XYZ file of C-alpha atoms in Angstrom:
544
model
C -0.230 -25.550 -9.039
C -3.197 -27.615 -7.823
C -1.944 -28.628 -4.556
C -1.375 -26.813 -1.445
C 1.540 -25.168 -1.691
C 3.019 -22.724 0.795
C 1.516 -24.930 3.710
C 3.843 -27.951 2.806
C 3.442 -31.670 3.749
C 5.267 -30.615 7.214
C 2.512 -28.373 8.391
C -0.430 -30.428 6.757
C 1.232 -33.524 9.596
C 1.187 -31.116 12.770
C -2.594 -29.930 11.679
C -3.449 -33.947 11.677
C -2.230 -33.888 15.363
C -2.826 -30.917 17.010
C -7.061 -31.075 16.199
C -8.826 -33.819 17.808
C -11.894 -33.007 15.578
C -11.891 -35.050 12.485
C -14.570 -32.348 10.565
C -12.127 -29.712 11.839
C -8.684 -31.103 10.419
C -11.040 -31.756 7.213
C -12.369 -28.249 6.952
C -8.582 -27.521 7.558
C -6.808 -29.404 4.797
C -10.150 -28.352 2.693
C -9.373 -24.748 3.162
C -5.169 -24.920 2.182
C -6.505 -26.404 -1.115
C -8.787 -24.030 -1.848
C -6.421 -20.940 -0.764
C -3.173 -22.394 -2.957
C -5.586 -22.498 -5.656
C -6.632 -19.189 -5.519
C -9.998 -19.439 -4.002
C -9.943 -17.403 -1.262
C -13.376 -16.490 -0.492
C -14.321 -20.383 -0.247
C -10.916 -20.939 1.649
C -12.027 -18.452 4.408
C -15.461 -20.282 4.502
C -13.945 -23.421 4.937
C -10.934 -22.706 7.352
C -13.579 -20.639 9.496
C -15.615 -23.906 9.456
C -12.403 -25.846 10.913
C -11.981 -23.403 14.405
C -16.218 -23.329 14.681
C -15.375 -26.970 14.849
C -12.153 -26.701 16.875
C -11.750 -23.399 18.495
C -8.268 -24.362 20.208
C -6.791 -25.425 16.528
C -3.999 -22.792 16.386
C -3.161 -23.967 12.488
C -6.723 -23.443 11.259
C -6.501 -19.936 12.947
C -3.074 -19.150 11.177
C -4.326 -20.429 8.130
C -7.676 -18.287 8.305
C -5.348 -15.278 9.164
C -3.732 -15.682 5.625
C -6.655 -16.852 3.947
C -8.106 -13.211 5.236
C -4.865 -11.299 3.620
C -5.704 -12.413 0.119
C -9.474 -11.888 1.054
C -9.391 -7.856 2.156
C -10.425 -8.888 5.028
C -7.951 -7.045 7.929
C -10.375 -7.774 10.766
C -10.451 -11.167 10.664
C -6.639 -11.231 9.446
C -5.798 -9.546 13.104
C -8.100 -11.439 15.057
C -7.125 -15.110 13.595
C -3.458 -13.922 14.085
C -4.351 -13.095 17.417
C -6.166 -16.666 18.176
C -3.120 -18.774 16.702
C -1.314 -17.644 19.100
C -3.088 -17.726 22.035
C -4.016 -22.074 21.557
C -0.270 -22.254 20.369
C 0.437 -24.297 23.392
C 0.434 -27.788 21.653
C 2.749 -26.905 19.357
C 6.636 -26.911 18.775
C 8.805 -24.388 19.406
C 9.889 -23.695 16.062
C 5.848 -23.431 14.733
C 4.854 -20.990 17.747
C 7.707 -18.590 16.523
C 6.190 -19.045 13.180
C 2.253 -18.068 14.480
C 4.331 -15.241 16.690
C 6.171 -14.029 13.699
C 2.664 -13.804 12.043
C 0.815 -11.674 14.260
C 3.744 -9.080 14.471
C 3.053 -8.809 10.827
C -0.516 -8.105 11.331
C 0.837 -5.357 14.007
C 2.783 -4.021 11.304
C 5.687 -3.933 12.951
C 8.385 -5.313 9.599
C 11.334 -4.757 11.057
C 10.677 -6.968 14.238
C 8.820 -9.772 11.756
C 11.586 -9.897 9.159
C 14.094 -10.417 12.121
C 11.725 -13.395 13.181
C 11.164 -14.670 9.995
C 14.946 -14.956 9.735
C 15.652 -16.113 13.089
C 13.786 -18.901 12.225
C 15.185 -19.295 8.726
C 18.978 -19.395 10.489
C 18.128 -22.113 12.114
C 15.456 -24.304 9.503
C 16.826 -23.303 6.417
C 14.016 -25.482 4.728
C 11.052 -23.835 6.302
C 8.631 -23.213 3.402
C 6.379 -21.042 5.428
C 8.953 -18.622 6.972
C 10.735 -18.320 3.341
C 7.066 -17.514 2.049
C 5.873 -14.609 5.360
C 9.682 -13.600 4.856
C 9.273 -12.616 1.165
C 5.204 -11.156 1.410
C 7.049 -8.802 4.221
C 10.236 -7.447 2.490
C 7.326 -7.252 -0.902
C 4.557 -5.052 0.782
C 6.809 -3.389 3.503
C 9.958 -2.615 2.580
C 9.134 0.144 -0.546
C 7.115 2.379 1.919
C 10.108 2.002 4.175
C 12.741 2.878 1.327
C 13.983 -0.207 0.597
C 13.991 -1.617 -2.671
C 10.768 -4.132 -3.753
C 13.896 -6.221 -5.674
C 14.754 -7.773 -1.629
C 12.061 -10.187 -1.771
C 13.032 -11.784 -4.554
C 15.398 -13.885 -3.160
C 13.352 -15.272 -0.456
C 10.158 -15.704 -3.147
C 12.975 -17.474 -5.532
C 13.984 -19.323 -2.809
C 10.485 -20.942 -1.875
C 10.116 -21.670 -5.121
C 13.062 -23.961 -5.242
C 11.596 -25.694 -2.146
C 8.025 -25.690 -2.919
C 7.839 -25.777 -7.071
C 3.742 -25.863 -7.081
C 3.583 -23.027 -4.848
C 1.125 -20.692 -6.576
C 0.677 -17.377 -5.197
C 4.472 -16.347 -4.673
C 3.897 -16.384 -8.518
C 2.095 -13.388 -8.126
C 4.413 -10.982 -5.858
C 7.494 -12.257 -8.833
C 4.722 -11.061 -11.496
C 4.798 -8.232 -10.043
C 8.159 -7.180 -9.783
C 8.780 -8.647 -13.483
C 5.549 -5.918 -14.734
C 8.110 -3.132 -12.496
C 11.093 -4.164 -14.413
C 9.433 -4.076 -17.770
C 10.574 -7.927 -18.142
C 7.644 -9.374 -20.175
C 9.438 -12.523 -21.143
C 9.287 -13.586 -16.901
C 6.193 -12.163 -16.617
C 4.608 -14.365 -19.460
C 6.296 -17.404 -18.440
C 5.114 -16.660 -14.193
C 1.264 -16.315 -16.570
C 1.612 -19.304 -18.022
C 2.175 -21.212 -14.810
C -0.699 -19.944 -12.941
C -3.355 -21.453 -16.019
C -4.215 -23.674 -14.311
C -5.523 -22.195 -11.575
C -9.146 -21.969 -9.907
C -11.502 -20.044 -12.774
C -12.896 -18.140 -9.356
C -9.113 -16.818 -8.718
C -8.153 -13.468 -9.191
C -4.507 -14.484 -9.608
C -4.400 -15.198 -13.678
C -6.734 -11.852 -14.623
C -4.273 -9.813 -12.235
C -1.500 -11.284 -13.496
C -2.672 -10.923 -17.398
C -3.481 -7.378 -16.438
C 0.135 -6.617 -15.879
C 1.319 -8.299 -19.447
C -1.713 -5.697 -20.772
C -0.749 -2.623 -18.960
C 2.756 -3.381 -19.300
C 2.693 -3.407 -23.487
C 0.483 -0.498 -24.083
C -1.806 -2.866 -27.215
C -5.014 -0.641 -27.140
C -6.803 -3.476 -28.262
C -5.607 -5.874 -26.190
C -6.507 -3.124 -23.093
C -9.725 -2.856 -24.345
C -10.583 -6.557 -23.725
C -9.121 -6.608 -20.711
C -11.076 -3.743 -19.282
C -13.986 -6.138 -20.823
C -12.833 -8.768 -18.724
C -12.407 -7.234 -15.326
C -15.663 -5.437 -15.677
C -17.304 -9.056 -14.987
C -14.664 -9.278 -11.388
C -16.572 -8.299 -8.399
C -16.320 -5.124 -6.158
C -13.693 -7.026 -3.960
C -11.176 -8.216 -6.616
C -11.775 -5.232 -8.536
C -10.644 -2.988 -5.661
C -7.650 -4.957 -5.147
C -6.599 -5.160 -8.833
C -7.132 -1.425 -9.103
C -4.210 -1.418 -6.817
C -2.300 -3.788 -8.330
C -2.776 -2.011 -11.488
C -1.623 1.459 -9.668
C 0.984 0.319 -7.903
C 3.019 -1.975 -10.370
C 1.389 -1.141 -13.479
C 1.471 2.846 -13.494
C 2.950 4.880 -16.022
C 3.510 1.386 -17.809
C 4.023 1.139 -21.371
C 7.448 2.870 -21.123
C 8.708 0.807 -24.277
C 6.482 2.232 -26.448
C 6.339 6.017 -25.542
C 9.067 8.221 -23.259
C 6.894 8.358 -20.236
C 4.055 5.984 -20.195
C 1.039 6.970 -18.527
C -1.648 6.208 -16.037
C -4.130 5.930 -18.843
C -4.036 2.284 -18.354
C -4.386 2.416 -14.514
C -6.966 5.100 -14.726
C -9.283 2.533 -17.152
C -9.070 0.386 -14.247
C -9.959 2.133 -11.699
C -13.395 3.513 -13.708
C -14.711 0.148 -13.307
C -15.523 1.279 -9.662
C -17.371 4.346 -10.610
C -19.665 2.582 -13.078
C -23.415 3.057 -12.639
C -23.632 -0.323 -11.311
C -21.480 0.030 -8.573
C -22.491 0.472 -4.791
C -21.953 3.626 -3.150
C -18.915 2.509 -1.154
C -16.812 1.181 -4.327
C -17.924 4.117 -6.018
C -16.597 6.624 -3.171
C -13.384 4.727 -3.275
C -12.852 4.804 -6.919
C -13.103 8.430 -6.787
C -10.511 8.803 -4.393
C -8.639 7.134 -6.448
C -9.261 8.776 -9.553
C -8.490 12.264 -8.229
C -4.641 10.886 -6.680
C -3.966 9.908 -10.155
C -5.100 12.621 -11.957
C -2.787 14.683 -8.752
C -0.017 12.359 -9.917
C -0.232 13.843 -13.250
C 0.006 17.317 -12.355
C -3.891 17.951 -13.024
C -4.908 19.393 -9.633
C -8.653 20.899 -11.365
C -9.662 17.156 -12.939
C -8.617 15.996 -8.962
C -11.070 18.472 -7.667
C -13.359 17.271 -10.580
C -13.059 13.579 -8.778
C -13.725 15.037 -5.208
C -16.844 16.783 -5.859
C -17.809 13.086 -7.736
C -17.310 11.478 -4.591
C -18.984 14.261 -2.223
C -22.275 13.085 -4.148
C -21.944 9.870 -2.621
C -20.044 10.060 0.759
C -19.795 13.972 1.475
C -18.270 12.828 4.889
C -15.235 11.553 3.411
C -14.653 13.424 0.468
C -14.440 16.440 2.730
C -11.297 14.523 4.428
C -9.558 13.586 1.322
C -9.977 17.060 0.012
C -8.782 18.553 3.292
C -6.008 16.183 2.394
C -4.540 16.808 -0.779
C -4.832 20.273 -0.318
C -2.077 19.503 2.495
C 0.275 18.410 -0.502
C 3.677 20.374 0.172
C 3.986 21.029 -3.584
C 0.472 22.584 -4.117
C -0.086 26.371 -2.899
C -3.871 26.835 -2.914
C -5.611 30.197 -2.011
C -5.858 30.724 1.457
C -9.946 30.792 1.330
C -10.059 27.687 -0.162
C -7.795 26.205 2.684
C -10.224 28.147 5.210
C -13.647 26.841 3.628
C -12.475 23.285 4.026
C -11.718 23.942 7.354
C -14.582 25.202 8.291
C -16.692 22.283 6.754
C -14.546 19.803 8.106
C -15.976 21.331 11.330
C -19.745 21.314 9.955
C -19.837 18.294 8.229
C -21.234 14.942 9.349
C -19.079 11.983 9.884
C -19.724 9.459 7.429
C -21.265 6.198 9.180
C -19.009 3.134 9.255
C -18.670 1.482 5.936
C -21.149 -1.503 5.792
C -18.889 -3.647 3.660
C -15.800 -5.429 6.103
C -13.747 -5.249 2.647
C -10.551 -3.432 3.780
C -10.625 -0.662 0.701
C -14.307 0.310 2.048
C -13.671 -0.359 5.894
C -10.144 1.223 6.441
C -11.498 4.489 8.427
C -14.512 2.943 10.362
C -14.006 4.066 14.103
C -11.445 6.610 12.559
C -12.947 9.542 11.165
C -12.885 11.960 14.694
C -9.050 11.297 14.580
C -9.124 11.925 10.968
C -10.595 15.556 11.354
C -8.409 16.615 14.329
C -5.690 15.949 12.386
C -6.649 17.562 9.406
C -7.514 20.366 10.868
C -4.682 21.051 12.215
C -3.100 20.503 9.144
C -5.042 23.153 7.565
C -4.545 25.434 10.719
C -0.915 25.172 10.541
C -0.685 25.945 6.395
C -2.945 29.044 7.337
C -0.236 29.627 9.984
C -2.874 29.407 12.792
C -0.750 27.480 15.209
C -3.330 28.437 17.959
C -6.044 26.188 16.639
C -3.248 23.883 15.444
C -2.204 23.005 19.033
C -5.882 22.459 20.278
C -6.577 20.114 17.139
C -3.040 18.162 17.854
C -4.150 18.231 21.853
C -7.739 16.719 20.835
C -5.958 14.038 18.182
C -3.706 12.903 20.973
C -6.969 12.749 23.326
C -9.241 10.306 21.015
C -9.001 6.616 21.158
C -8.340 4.775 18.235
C -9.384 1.305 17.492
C -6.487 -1.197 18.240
C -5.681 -2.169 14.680
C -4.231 1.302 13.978
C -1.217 0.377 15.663
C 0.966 3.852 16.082
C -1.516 5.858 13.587
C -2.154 8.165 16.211
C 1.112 8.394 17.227
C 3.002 9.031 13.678
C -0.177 11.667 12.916
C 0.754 13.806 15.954
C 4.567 13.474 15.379
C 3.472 14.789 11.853
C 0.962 17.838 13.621
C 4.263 18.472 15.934
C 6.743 18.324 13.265
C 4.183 20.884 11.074
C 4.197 23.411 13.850
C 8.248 23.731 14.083
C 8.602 23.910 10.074
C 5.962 26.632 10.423
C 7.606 28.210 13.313
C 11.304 28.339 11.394
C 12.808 25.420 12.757
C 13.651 22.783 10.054
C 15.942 20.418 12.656
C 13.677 20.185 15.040
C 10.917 19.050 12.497
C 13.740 16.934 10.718
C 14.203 14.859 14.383
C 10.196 14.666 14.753
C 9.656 13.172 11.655
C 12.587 10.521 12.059
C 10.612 9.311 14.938
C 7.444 7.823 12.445
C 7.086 4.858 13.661
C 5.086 3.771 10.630
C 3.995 0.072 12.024
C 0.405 -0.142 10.394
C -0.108 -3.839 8.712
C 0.354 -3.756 4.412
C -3.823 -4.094 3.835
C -4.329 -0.818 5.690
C -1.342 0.654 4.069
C -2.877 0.750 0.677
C -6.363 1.510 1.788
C -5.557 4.827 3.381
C -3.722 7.596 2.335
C -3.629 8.411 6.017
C -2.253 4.854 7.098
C -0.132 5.077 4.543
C 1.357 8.555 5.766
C 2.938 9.405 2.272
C 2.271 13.440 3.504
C 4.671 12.636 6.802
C 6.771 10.521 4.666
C 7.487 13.350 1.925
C 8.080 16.105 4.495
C 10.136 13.981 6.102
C 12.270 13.938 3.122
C 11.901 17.069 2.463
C 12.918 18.146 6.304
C 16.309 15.763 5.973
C 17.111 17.980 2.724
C 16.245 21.245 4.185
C 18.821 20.033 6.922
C 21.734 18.743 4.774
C 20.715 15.029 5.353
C 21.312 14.207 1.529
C 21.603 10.225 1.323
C 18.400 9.829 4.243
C 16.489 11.928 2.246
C 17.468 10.543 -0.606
C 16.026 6.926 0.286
C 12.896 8.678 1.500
C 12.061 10.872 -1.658
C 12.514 6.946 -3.426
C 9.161 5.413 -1.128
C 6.429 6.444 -3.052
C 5.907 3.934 -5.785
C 4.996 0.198 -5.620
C 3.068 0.757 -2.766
C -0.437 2.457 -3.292
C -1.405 4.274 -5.796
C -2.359 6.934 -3.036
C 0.865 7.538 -2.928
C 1.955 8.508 -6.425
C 0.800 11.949 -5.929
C 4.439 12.284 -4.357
C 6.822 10.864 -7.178
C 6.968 13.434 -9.635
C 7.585 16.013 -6.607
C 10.344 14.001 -5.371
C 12.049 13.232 -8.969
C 12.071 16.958 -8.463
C 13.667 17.044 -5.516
C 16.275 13.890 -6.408
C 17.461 15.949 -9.066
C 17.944 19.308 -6.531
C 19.885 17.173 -4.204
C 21.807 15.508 -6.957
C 22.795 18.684 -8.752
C 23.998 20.243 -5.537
C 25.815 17.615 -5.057
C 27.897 17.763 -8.367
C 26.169 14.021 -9.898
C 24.966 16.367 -13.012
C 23.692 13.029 -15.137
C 21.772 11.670 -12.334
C 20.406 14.961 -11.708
C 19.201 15.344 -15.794
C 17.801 12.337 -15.112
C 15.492 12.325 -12.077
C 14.759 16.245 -14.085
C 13.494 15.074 -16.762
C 11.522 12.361 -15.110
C 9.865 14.653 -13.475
C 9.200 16.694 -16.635
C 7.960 12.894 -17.861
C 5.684 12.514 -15.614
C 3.803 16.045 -15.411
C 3.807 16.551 -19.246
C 0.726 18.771 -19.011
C 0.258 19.632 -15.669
C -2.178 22.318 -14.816
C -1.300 26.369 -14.496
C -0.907 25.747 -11.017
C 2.503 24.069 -10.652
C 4.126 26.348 -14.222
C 6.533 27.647 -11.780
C 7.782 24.368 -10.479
C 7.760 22.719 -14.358
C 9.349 26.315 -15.611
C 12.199 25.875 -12.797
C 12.848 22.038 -13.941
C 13.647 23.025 -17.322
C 15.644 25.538 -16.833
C 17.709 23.468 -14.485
C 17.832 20.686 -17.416
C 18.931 23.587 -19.874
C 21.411 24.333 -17.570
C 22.771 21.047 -16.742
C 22.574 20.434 -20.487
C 24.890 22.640 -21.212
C 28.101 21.323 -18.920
C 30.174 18.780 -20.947
């Protein structure tokens, strides 16, 4: 796994020609090394090096733009994207669809870069590098668009075949082994990556899974060891790898599993040590898994945490949760956090460009139109609601938000008819998300990720007799952020309502007492919703 891998010899030969700057196409082929081996940080450095050297050398730019996935770094992922394809001009055909391809990704557009990726794919059925964009989008897209994370296997398996060194695919089949409980891949995909960079992230990730995944307390407790040395950076990122293909792991050795082993992770942001942003982010975190659980006070516990350290924000994520369709708080409590929402200061931008810290600079006045309105509309004010959708629709957003905007006003609109009676036309609102945000922002934000439009969305397509579509959408909410997982128990919930009305009584047991799995002992609040699941199972239980 030492060599480059993904960036094959074909690529490495167009890079020799299209530079006319010999420290350039060095810095360049310095750079692929360093990225296949897992060194990301140094690969940025050094690929950033090759286009201060050669500004018009499109592959250095592409390059940089995936060197700046692996590093958090969104900005300069979009931007790069955006340069490759502007000095594309002395390349082929078939490598400007490839740097066009690219930069839809970064728009977040899937659909329209998977249809590229296999455009190209149709026609070079060798292409290393489309086989490689085509698997990272089907991976990180295609849960949060209900679609099953098992798709990119094939095209992963497939660059594998054509490019055995390749390293980092490694890690996306890791991951799907730790979500299929098959230990005996994931040790073997371990193995392979040994010999990695000692700066990578990729082995302790990848080790972290085999931990989580086995549930050895011991074992966990030198892991946790281990990954308190990783720095704010990795330690984000792993906190959502940990989350969102690690959680409720340990299944083999206990009926549910829990996000004990996830939630271990995730502390290492909160230590003393931490700085102010990592600590604010872990938590946010924290209180979305302990939400995920069922245990709505310890979430609250988690918010006031946070409010010690970023008041700003914590006011948004309480505002937030407090939106969750399965949570009924008290009406003052909804109508104090909309009031401080109002009074509040906006939290300055982030001063790390790390993704997990950065995600909402230039966002926050967008951020509190829409959640007020949120708020207005569950305290049935649809007055204010319609002034706070009016000013959300009036604020500019920064470019690399894609249809954020958009998708949170279909979400205000589609609030307003559900509150007004009108299920269908909220049900035809909400199939109009167009949910094209890039992956890194995705599992940054629980507002980029839009798992609160998602799950009414669902929930609207059920209300309106649209089993199977809601169905697929109830099914979006894991292996994708751990921001997210607030919604699965819910929508086991849910699975089972639609399955049981539908006659599938097993199925039905089953997402039931998943459910009951997963909020075990879930706070006083959400007794009726656990009391009703058990008496459904009771029922069920008793048909032959």
């Amino acid at each position: 796994v030492g060599r480059p891998g993904v960036t094959g010899e074909r690529l490495t030969q167009i890079a020799a020609v299209t530079t006319s700057s010999l420290p350039a196409l060095k810095a360049y082929l310095r750079g692929t090394r360093e990225m296949w081996n897992g060194q990301f940080a140094q690969a940025g450095e050094s690929l950033q090096e090759a286009v201060q050297e050669d500004s018009t050398f499109a592959l250095a730019w592409y390059q940089l733009s995936v060197a700046a996935d692996w590093m958090l770094r969104a900005d300069i992922a979009r931007e790069a994207a955006d340069q490759a394809v502007r000095y594309a001009d002395r390349l082929s055909e078939r490598d400007r669809r490839l740097l066009t391809a690219l930069r839809t990704v970064r728009t977040g557009n899937a659909l329209e870069a998977e249809r590229l990726y296999r455009a190209i794919i149709s026609t070079y059925p060798r292409d290393v590098e489309a086989w490689y964009q085509l698997g990272e989008v089907l991976f990180h897209f295609g849960p949060r668009l209900g679609r099953p994370l098992a798709e990119s296997r094939e095209p992963l398996q497939r660059l594998m075949t054509l490019e055995p060194t390749q390293a980092t695919a490694r890690v996306h089949l890791a991951r799907l082994a730790a979500t299929e409980h098959d230990y005996a891949e994931l040790d073997a995909l371990v193995e392979q990556v040994a010999g990695l960079s000692a700066e990578s992230r990729v082995p302790v990730e990848m080790r972290m899974l085999q931990v989580l995944g086995r549930g050895d307390s011991a074992a966990r407790s030198l892991l946790i060891e281990e990954l308190r040395q990783q720095g704010e950076a990795d330690l984000a990122e792993l906190a959502w790898a940990s989350g969102s293909f690690g959680a409720w792991a340990a299944r083999q050795t206990s009926s549910s599993g829990s996000l004990d082993g996830t939630r271990q992770v995730v502390s290492l942001l909160v230590e003393p040590t931490r700085s102010a942003e990592a600590h604010a982010t872990g938590r946010f975190l924290l209180a979305h898994l302990a939400l995920a659980e069922g245990r709505w006070g310890d979430a609250l516990e988690q918010l006031d945490a946070a409010a010690r350290v970023d008041a700003g924000s914590a006011i948004e994520y309480r505002a937030l949760l407090l939106n969750a369709p399965f949570l009924s708080p008290p009406g003052d409590q909804l109508e104090d956090t909309r009031q401080r929402l109002g009074s509040l200061p906006i939290s300055p931008p982030a001063a790390s460009p790390l993704v997990w810290y950065s995600v909402h600079n230039d966002l926050h006045a967008a951020l509190r139109a829409y959640l007020v309105g949120r708020l207005s509309i569950r305290l049935e004010d649809g007055e204010a609601a319609t002034r706070y959708l009016n000013e959300l629709e009036s604020l500019p957003l920064p470019d690399a938000s894609n249809t954020l905007g958009r998708d949170l006003a279909v979400g205000l609109r589609a609030g307003l008819s559900m509150m007004a009676g009108d299920t269908g036309r909220a049900a035809a609102l909400l199939n109009d998300l167009r949910l094209e945000t890039w992956h890194q922002l995705n599992v940054a934000s629980p507002f980029y990720s839009l798992g609160l439009e998602r799950f009414l969305r669902a929930r609207a397509l059920q209300l309106t007799g649209s089993d199977d579509e809601a169905l697929r959408w109830f099914g979006t909410f894991e292996y994708t952020t751990p921001l997210d997982l607030i919604y699965v128990a819910p929508s086991h919930f849910y699975r089972g309502e639609i399955l049981e009305g539908r006659g599938e009584w097993d199925a039905a047991l089953s997402h039931y007492t998943r459910f009951l799995e997963l909020w075990s002992d879930p706070d006083s609040i959400f007794r009726d919703m656990v009391d009703e699941a058990e008496n459904r199972i009771a029922r069920l239980s008793a048909h032959p």
